[in-house]
Coordinates of C-alpha atoms in Angstrom, one line a residue:
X1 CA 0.0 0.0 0.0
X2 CA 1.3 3.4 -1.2
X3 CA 1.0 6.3 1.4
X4 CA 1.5 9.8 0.3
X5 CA 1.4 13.2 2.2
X6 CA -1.0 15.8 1.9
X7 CA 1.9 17.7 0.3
X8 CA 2.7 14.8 -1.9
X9 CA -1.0 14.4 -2.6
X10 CA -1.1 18.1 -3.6
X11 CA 1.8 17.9 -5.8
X12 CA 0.4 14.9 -7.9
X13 CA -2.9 17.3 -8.6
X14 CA -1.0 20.0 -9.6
X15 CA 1.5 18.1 -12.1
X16 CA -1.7 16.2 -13.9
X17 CA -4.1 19.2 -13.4
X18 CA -3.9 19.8 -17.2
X19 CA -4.6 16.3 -18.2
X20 CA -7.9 16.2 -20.7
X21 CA -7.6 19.8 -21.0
X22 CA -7.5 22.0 -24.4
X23 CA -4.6 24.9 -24.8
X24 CA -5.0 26.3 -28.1
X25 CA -5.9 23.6 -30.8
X26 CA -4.7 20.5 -28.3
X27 CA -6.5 18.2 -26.3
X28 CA -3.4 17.3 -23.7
X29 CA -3.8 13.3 -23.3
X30 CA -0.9 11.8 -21.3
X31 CA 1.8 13.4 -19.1
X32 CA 5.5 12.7 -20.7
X33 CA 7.5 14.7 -18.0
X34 CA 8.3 17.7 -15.5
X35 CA 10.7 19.5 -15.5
X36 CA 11.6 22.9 -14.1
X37 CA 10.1 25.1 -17.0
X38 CA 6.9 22.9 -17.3
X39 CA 5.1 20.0 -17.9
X40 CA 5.4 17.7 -21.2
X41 CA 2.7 16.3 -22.8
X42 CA 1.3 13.9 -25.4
X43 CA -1.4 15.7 -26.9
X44 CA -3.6 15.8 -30.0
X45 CA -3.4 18.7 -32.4
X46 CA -6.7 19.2 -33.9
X47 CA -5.7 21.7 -36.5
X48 CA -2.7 19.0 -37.9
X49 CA -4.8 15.7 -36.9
X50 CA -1.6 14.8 -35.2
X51 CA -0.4 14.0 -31.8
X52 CA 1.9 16.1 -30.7
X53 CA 4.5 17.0 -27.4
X54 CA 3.0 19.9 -25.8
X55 CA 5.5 21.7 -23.4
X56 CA 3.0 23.5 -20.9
X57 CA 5.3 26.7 -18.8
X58 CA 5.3 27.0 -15.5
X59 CA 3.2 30.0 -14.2
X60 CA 6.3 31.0 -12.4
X61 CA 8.0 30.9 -15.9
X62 CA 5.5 32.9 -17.4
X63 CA 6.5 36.0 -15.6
X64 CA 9.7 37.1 -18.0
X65 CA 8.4 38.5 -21.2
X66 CA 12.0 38.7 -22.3
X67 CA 12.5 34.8 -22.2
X68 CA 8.7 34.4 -23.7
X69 CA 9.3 36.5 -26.6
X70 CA 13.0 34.7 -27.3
X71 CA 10.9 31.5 -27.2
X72 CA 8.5 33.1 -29.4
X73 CA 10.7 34.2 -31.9
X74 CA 12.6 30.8 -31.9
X75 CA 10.0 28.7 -32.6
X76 CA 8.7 31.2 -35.7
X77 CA 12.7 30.6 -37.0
X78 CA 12.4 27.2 -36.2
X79 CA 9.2 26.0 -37.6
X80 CA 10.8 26.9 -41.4
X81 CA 12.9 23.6 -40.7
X82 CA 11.4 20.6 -42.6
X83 CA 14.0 17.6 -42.8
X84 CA 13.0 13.9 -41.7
X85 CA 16.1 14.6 -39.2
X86 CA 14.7 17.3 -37.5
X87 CA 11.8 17.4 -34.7
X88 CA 9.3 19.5 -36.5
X89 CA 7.9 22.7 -34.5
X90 CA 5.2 24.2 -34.5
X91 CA 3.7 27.4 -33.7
X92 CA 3.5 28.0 -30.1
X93 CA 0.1 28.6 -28.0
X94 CA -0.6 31.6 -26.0
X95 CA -4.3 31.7 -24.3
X96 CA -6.1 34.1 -23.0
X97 CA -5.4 32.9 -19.4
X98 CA -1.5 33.6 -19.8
X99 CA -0.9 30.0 -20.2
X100 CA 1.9 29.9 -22.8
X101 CA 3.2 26.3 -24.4
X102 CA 5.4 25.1 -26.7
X103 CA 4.5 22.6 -29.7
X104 CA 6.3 20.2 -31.4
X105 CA 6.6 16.4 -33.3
X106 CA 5.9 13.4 -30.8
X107 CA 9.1 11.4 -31.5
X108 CA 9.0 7.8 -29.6
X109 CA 12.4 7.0 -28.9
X110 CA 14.9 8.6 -26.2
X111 CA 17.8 11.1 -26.1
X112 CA 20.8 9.6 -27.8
X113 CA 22.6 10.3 -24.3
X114 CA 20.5 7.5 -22.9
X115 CA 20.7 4.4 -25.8
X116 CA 24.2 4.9 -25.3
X117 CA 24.1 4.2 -21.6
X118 CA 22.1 1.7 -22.5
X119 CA 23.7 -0.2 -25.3
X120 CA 27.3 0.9 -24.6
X121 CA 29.5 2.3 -27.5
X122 CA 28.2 1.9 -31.0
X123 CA 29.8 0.5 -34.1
X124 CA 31.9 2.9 -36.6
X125 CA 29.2 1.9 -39.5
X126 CA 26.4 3.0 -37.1
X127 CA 28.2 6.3 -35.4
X128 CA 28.7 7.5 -39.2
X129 CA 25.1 6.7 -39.8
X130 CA 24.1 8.9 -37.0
X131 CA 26.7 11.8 -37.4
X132 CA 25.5 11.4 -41.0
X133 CA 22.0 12.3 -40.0
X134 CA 22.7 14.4 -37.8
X135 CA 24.8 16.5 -40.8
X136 CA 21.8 16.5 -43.2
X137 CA 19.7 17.9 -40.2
X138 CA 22.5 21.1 -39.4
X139 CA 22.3 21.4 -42.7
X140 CA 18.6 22.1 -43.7
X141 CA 18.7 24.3 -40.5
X142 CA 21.5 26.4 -41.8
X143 CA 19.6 26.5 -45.3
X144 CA 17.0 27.9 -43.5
X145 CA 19.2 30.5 -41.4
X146 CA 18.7 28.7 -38.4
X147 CA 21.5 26.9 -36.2
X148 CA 22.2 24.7 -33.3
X149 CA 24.2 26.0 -30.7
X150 CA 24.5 22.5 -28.8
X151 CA 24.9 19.4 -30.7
X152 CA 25.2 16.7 -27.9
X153 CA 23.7 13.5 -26.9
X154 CA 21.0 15.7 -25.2
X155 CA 20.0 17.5 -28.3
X156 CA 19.2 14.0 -30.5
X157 CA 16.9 11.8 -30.0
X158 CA 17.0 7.9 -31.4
X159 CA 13.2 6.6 -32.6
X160 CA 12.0 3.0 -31.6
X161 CA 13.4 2.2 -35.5
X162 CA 17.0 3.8 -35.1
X163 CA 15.9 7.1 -36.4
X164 CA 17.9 10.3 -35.8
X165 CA 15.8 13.1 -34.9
X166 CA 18.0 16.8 -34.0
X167 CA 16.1 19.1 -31.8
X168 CA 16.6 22.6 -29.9
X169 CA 17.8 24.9 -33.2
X170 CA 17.3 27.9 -32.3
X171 CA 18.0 31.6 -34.8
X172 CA 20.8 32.3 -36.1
X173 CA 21.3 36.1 -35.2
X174 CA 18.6 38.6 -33.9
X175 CA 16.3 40.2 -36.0
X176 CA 17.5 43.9 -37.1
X177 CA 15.3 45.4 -35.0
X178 CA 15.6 43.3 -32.5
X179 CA 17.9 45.3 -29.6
X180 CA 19.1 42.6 -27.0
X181 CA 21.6 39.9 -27.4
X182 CA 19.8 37.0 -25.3
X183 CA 22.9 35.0 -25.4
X184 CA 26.2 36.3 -23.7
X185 CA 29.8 34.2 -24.6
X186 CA 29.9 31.8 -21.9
X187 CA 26.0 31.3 -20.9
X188 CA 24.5 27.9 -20.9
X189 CA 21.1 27.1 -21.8
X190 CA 18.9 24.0 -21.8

């Protein structure tokens, strides 16, 4: 028998509080993960009559227009990508309640990172395939103005069939009229 605190009990609410709910055109089905900017989840897109990952931000989050508007513009840049090696975005959702999320491709798989640790180092015929991939996909983002700041483990995921997926492009260089530089030498982002 599983006992859990009121706090505990709480918590649980909160994460799955969006479950069955609509933001934007998406029906949020399934709870993939939480993490400190929001909740993930597998959702169905009715405009696309796809299902979808649907990155839900934390209220807390939501409170830095400067950070909303460089996700904004990122995923505009972004969604211009089309390459079967690249997680497809789509526009992002902002309702009327403040609640602001982030939309893109449902890739089954995991992080490349992870099959790694799973199946331990890979063959040279199988590395090239995936550096291969992962090639073709910096190259239709740079085609379309659009790079990738971090290529690592983290940053490509491996579908159930061995497909290479690259996510997390982000623009190449502001807009002209754009007057802040988000992104100082030396700053990590996630």
């Amino acid at each position: 028998r599983l006992v859990l605190s009121k706090h505990e009990v709480r918590e649980r609410r909160r994460k799955h509080s969006w479950l069955g709910k609509r933001v934007g055109p998406c029906v949020l089905l399934e709870l993939l993960g939480q993490g400190a900017v929001g909740a993930v989840y597998r959702a169905y897109h009715s405009d696309y009559d796809v299902d979808v990952a649907v990155k839900v931000m934390d209220k807390r989050f939501l409170g830095s227009a400067r950070v909303l508007d460089r996700m904004r513009r990122e995923y505009e840049e972004t969604s211009k990508i089309s390459h079967p090696n690249v997680v497809r975005v789509f526009p992002c959702i902002e309702c009327e309640d403040g609640t602001f999320a982030t939309v893109s491709e449902l890739v089954y798989g995991q992080e490349l990172g992870d099959e790694i640790a799973r199946k331990g180092k890979c063959a040279p015929a199988e590395a090239a395939a995936i550096l291969l991939a992962i090639a073709k996909a910096v190259r239709a983002g740079h085609q379309e103005g659009v790079l990738h700041r971090e290529i690592s483990p983290g940053a490509v995921l491996v579908g159930p069939k061995g497909e290479i997926k690259l996510m997390d492009f982000v623009p190449e260089r502001p807009r002209e009229n754009d007057e802040m530089h988000l992104t100082r030498c030396g700053a990590m982002m996630r």
